[in-house]
Short mmCIF file of C-alpha atoms and ligand atoms in Angstrom, two decimals:
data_model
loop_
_atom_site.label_atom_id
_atom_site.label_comp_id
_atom_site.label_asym_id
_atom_site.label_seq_id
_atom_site.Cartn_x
_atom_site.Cartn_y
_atom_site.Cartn_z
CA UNK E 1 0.00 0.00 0.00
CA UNK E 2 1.01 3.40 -0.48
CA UNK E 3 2.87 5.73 1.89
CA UNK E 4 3.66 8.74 2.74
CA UNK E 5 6.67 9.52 4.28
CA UNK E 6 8.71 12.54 3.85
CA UNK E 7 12.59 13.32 3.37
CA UNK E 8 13.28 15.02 6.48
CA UNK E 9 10.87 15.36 10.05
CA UNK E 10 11.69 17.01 12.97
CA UNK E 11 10.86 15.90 16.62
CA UNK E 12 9.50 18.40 19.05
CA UNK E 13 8.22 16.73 22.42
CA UNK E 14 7.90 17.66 26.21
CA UNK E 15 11.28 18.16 26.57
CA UNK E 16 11.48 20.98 24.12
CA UNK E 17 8.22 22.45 25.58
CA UNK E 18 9.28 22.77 28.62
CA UNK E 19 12.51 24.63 27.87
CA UNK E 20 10.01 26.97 25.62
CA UNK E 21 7.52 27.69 28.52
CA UNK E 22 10.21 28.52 30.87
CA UNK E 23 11.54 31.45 28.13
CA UNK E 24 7.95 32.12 26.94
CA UNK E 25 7.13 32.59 30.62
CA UNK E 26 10.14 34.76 31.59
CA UNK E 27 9.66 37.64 28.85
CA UNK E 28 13.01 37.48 28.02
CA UNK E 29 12.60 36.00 24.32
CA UNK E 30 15.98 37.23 23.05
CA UNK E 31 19.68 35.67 23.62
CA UNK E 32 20.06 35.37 27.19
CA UNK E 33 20.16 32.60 29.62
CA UNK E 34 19.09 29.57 27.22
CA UNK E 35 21.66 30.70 24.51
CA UNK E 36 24.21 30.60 27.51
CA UNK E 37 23.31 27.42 28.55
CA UNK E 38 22.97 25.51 25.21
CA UNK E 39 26.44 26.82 24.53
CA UNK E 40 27.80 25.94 27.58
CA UNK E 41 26.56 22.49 27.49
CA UNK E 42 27.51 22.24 23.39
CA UNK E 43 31.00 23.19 24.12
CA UNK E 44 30.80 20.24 26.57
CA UNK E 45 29.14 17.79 24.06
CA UNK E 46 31.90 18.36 21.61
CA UNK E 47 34.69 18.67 24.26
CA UNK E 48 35.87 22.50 23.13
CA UNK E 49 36.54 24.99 25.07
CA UNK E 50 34.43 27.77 23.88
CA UNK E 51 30.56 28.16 21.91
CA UNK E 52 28.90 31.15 20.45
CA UNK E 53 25.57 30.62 19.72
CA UNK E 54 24.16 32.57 16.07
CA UNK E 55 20.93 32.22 14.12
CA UNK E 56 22.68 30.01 11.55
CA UNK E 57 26.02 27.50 10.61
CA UNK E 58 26.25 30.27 7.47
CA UNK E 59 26.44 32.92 10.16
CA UNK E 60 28.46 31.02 12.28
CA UNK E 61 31.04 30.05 9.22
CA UNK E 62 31.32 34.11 8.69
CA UNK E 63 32.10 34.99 12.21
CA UNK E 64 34.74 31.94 11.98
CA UNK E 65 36.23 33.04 8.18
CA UNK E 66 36.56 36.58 9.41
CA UNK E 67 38.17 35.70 12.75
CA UNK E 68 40.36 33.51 11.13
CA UNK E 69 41.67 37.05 9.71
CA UNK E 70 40.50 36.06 5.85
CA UNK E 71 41.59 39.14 3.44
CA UNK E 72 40.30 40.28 -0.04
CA UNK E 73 42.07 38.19 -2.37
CA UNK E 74 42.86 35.61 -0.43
CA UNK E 75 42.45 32.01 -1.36
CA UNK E 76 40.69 29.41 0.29
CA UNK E 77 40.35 25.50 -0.41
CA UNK E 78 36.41 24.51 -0.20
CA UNK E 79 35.04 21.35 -1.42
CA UNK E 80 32.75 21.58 -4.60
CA UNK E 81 30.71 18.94 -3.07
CA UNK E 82 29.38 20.99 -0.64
CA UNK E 83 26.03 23.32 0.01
CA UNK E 84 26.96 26.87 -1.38
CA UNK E 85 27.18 28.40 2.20
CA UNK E 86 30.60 26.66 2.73
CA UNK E 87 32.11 28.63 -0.37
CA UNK E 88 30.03 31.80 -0.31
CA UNK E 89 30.90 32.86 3.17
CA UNK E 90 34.77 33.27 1.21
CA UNK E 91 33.31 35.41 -0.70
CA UNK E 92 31.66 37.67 2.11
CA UNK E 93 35.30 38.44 2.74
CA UNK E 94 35.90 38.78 -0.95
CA UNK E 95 38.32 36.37 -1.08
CA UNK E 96 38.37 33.45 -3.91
CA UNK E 97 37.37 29.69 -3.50
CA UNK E 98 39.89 27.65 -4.56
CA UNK E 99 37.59 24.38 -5.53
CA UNK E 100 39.03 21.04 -4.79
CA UNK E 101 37.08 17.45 -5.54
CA UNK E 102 36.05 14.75 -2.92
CA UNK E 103 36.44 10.51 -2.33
CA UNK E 104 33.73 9.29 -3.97
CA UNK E 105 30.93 7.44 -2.29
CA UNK E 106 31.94 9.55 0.72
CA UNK E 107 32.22 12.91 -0.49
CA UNK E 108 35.26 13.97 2.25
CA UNK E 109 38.96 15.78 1.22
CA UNK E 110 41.12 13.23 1.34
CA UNK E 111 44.77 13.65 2.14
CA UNK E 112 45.58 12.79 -1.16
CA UNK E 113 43.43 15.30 -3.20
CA UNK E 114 44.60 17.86 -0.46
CA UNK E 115 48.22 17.58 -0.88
CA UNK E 116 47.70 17.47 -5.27
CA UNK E 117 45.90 21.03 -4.37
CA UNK E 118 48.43 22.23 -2.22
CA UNK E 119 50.84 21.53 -4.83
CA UNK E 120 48.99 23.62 -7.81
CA UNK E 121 48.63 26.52 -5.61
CA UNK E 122 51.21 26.40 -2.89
CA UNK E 123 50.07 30.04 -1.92
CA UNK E 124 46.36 29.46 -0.08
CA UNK E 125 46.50 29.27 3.39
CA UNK E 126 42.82 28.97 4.61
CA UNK E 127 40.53 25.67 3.91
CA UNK E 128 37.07 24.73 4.73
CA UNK E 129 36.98 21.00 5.30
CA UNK E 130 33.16 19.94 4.99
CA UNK E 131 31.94 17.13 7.20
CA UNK E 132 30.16 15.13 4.16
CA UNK E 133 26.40 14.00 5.32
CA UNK E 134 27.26 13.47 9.19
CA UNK E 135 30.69 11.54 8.38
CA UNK E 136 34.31 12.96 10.20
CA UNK E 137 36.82 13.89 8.15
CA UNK E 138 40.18 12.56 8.88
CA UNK E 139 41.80 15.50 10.65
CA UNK E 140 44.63 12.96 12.32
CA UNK E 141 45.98 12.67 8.99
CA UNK E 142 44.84 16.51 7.15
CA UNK E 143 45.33 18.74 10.21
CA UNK E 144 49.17 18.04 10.14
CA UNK E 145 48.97 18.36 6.34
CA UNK E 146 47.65 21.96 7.01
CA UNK E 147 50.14 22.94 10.11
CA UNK E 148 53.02 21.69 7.44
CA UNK E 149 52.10 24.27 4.75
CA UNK E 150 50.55 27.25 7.31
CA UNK E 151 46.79 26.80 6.41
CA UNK E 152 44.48 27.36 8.88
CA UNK E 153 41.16 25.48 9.04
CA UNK E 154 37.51 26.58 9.00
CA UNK E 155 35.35 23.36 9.92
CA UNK E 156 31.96 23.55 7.90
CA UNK E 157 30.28 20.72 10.40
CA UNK E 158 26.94 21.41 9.54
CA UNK E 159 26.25 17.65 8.97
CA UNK E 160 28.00 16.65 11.77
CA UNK E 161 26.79 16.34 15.28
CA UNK E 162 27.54 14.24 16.96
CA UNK E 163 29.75 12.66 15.23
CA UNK E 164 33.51 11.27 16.32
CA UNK E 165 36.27 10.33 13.88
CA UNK E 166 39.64 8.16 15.25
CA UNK E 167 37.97 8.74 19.21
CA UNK E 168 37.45 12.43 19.05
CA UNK E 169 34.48 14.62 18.51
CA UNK E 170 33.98 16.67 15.35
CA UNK E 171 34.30 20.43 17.18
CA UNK E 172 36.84 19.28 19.48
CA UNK E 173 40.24 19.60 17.22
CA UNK E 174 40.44 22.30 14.44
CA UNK E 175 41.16 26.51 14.42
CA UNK E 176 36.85 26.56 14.36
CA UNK E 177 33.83 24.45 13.95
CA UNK E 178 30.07 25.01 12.71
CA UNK E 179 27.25 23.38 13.32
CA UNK E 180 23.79 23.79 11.97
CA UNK E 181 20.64 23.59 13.94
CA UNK E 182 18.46 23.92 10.68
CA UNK E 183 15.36 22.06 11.22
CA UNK E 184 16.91 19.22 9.31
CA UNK E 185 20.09 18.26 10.97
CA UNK E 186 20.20 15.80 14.14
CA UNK E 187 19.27 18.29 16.82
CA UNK E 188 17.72 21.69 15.41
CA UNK E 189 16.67 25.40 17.36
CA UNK E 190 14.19 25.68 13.94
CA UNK E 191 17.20 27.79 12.08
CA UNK E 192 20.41 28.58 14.25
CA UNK E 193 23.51 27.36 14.27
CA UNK E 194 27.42 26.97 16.42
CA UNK E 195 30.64 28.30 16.51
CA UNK E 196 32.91 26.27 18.16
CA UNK E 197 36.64 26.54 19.15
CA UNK E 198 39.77 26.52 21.36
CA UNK E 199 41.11 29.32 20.84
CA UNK E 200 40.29 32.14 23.08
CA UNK E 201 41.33 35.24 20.67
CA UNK E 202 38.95 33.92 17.92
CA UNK E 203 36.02 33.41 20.58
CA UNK E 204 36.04 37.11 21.96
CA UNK E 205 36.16 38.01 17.96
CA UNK E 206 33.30 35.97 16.82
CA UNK E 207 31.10 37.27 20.15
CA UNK E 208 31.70 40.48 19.68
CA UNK E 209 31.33 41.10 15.49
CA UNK E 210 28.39 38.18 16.48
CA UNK E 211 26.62 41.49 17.93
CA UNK E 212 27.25 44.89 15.82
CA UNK E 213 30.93 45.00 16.85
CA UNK E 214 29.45 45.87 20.72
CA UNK E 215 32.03 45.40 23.32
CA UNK E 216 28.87 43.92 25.70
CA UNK E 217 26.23 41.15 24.59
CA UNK E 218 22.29 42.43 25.49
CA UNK E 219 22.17 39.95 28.86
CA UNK E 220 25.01 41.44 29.94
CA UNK E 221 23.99 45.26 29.31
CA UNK E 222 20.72 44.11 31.17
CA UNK E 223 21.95 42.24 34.05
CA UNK E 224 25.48 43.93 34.70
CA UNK E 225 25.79 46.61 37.31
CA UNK E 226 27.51 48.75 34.31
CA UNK E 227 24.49 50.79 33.17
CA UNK E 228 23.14 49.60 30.14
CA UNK E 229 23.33 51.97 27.75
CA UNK E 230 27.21 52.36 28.09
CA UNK E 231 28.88 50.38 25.71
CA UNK E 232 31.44 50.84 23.02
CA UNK E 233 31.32 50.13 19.08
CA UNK E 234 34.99 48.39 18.22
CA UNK E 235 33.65 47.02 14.79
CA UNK E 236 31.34 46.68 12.09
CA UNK E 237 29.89 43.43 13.34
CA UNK E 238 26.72 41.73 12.47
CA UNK E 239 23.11 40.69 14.22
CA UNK E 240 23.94 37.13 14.07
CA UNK E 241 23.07 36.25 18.38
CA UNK E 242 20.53 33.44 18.65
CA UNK E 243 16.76 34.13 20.62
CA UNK E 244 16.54 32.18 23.64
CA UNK E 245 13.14 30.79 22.02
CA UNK E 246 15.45 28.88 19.99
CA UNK E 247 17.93 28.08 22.14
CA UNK E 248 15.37 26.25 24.14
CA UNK E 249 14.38 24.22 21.85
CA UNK E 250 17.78 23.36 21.14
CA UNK E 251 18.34 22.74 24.64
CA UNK E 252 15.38 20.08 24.81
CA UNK E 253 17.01 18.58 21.58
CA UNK E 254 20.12 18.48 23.18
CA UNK E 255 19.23 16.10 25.78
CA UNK E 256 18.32 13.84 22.81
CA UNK E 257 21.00 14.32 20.67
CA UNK E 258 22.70 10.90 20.76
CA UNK E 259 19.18 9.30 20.67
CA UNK E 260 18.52 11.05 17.34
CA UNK E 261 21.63 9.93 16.15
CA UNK E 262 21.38 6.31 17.31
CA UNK E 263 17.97 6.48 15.28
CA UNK E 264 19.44 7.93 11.95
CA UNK E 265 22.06 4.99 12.57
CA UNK E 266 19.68 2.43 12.70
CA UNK E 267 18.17 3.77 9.65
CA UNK E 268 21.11 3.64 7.77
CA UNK E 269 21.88 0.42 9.05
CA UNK E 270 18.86 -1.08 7.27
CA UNK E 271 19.29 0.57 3.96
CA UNK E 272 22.94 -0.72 3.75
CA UNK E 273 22.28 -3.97 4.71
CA UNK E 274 18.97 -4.09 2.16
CA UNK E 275 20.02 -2.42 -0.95
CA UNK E 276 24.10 -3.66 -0.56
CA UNK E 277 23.56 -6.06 -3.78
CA UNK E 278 22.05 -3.93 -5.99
CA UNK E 279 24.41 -3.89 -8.99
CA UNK E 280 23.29 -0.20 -10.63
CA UNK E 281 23.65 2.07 -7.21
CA UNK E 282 26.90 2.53 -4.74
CA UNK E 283 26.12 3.28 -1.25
CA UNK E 284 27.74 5.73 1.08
CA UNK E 285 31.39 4.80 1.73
CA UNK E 286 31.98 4.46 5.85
CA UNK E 287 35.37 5.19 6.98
CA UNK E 288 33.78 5.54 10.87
CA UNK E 289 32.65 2.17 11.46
CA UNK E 290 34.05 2.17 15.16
CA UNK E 291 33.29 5.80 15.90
CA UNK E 292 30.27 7.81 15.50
CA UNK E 293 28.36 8.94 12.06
CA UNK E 294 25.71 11.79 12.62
CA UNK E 295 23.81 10.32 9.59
CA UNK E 296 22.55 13.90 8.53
CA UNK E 297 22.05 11.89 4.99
CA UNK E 298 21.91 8.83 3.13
CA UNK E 299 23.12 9.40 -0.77
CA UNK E 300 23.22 6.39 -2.48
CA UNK E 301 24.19 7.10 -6.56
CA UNK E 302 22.70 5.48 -9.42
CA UNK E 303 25.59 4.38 -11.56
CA UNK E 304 25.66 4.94 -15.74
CA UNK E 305 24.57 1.11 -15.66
CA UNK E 306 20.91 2.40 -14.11
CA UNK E 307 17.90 1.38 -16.07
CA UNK E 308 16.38 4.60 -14.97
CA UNK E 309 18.16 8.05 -14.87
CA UNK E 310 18.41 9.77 -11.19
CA UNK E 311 15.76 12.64 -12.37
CA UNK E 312 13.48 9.78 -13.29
CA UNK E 313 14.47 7.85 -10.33
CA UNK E 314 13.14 10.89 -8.24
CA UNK E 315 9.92 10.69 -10.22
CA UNK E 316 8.99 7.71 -9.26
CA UNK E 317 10.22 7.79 -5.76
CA UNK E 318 7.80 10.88 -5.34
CA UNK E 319 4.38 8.77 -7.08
CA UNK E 320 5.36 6.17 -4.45
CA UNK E 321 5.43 8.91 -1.87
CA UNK E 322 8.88 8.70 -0.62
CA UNK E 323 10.20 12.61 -0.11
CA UNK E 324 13.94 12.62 -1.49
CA UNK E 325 16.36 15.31 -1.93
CA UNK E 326 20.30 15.78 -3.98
CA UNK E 327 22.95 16.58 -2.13
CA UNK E 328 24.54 18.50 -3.83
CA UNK E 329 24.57 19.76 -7.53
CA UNK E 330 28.31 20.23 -7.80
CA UNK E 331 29.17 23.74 -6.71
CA UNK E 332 31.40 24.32 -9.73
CA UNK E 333 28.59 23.30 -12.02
CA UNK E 334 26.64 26.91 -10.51
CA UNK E 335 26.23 29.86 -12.60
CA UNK E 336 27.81 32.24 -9.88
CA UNK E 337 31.03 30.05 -9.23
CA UNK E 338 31.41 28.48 -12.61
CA UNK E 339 31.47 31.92 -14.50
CA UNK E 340 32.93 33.74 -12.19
CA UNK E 341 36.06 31.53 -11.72
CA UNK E 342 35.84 29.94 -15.54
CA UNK E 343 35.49 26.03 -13.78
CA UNK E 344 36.00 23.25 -15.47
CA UNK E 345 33.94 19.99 -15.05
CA UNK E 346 37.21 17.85 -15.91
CA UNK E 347 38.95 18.92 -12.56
CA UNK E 348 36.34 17.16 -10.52
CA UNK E 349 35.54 13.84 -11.57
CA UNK E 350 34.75 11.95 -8.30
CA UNK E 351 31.93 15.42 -8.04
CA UNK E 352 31.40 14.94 -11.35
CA UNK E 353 30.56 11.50 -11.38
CA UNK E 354 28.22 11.06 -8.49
CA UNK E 355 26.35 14.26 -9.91
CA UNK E 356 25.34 12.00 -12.71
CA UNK E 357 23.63 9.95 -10.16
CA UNK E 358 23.10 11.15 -7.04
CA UNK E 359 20.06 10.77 -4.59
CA UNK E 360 19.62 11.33 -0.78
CA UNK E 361 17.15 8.59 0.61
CA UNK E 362 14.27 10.17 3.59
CA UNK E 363 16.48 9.77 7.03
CA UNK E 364 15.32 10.92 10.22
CA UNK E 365 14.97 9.52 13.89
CA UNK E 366 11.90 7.02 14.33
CA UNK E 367 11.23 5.62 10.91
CA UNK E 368 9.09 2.70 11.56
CA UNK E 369 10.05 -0.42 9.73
CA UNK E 370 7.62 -0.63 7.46
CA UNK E 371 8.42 2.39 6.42
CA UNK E 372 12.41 1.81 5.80
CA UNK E 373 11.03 -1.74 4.00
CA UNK E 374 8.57 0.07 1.53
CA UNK E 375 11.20 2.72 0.61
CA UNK E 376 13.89 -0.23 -0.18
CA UNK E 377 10.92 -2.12 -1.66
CA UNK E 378 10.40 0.56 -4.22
CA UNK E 379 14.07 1.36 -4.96
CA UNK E 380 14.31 -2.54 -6.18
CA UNK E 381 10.91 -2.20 -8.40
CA UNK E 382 12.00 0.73 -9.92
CA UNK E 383 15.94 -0.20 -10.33
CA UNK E 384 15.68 -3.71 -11.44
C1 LIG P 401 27.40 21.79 4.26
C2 LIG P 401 26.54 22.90 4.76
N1 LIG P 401 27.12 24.01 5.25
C3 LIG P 401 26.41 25.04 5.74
C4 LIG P 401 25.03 25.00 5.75
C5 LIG P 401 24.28 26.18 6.25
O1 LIG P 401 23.54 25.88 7.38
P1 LIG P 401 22.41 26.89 7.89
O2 LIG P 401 21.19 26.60 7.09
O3 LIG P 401 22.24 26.56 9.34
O4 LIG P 401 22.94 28.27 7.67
C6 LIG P 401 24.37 23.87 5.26
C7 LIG P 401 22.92 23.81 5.26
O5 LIG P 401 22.31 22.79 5.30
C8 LIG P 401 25.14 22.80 4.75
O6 LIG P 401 24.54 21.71 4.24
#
């Protein structure tokens, strides 16, 4: 029989509620108290030292670039499998994305493909590593590949809570780290996102350009014994702070957070074991197996050999009911990027090649068995 079940769905219970009422009930609906507490328990969960809570990972990746001291003209590695916030935050600072590919099947830099980039342009000194779909990069083996050739690293982990590569936590290792909370990802505050990181000179910058450049966050203008209205301007920052309203629902979700994962896990669990021998689609490639995968997504990619293409694949996916989304369109295949920077499609083959076939399967926490069976049902009617 027919179902419906969507690609994404977000679970908002007691827990969440209660955290609400409490800000709801206070009349303080703005960053305050709940944004202080979700990042002080977020720095925890990811075992950093400091967290600076903004209405977004694309917010949170600016505050990081420009703290990182980014300049006009500078170049930065990004992957081109990637969503377009990872590579147009470089360009906030007008500085140039230097595009590099990805593994296929798991869509992470490798250090391979880093060390041919380094070698065409020994002169960029900034990269944005992208967390592919939940899944750790390996930073044992491409953060001492960056220290060796002075680039510093901007961690796009939107994907990526929780999630632990070689024993350590994504958040807990690199220059900076950002997570999303976009009603998608494993925990969300309905849009919002984290800055993560160990270093104490880039924290105080990201709080304060987090905020119009203000020397004092709101909470502490209202609750200080320093009158409120005295403050200084140092910068031109920007109104990135998160609402309390969303950082208690993120708090709530935060409590669940390995749950969630555990869920997606189990999820992916069954599609790998259930649609490992079909011949015309690779699955996601799992370098993690002993650690933790977030399981933000599940791309599997139809191979040339396909008796249906992937647009047609989606087709019928979406008659049967099943939601399904592509992560990504490669970004030098985008108007802005590929006439801007005159890319060429040969440079990227692994992005090239999954392009051609690419699908994300529906993944979320609490998808009933029937539901996992009908969608890997109707992937083998319409592939074989
Ligand atoms: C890889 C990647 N980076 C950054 C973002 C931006 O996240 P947000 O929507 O929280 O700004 C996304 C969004 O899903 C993403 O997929």
């Amino acid at each position: 029989m027919k179902q419906n079940i969507p690609f994404a769905k977000v679970f908002i219970g007691e827990n969440e509620r209660k955290y609400l009422n409490e800000v709801l009930e206070s009349g303080w609906l703005t960053t305050a108290g709940k944004a202080l507490e979700l990042e002080r328990r977020f720095a925890e969960a990811v075992g950093a030292t400091y967290a600076c809570a903004v209405n977004s990972c694309t917010a949170a990746l600016h505050l990081g670039i420009e703290a990182l001291g980014i300049q006009p003209g500078d170049k930065v590695f990004v992957p081109s499998m990637t969503f377009t916030a990872s590579a147009e935050v470089i360009r906030y600072m007008q500085a140039d994305p230097i595009f590099v590919d990805t593994e296929y099947r798991s869509n992470l830099i490798t250090p391979e493909i880093l060390e041919a980039a380094i070698k065409k342009h020994p002169d960029v000194r900034f990269i944005v590593i992208v967390h592919f779909g939940g899944q750790a990069v390996d930073l044992d083996q491409i953060l001492p590949l960056c220290k060796k050739h002075n680039i510093r690293v901007l961690e796009d982990a939107a994907h990526a809570f929780p999630a632990k590569r070689n024993g350590k936590w994504v958040g807990s290792q690199g220059d900076v780290s950002c997570f999303s909370f976009y009603a998608n990802k494993t925990i969300t505050t309905g849009e919002g996102g984290m800055l993560v990181t160990n270093d104490e000179q880039l924290y105080k910058r990201a709080k304060v350009m987090r905020l119009h450049g203000i020397n004092r966050d709101v909470w502490d203008r209202f609750t200080a014994k320093t009158p409120s209205w005295e403050y200084d301007v140092v910068e031109a920052g920007y109104k990135y702070n998160m609402p309390d309203i969303n950082a208690a629902i993120g708090l709530g979700q935060l409590e669940q957070a390995e749950l969630f994962r555990k869920e997606r896990q189990r999820a992916a669990e069954y599609y790998t074991e259930r649609l490992s021998d079909l011949n015309s689609i690779d699955l996601p490639l799992i370098h993690v197996a002993n650690d933790e995968h977030a399981w933000h997504l599940y791309p599997i990619i139809l191979k040339p050999s396909a008796k249906v293409s992937r647009n047609a694949f989606i087709e019928k996916m979406s008659e049967a009911g099943i939601g399904t989304s592509v992560h990504y369109k490669p970004l030098h295949q985008m108007t802005y990027y590929k006439e801007r920077y005159h890319l060429n499609s040969a440079d990227y083959p692994n992005a090239e090649k999954t392009w051609q076939g690419n699908v994300s399967l529906p993944i979320f926490a609490f998808m009933k068995e029937e539901e996992l069976a009908y969608i890997c049902d109707t992937v083998r009617a319409i592939l074989e």
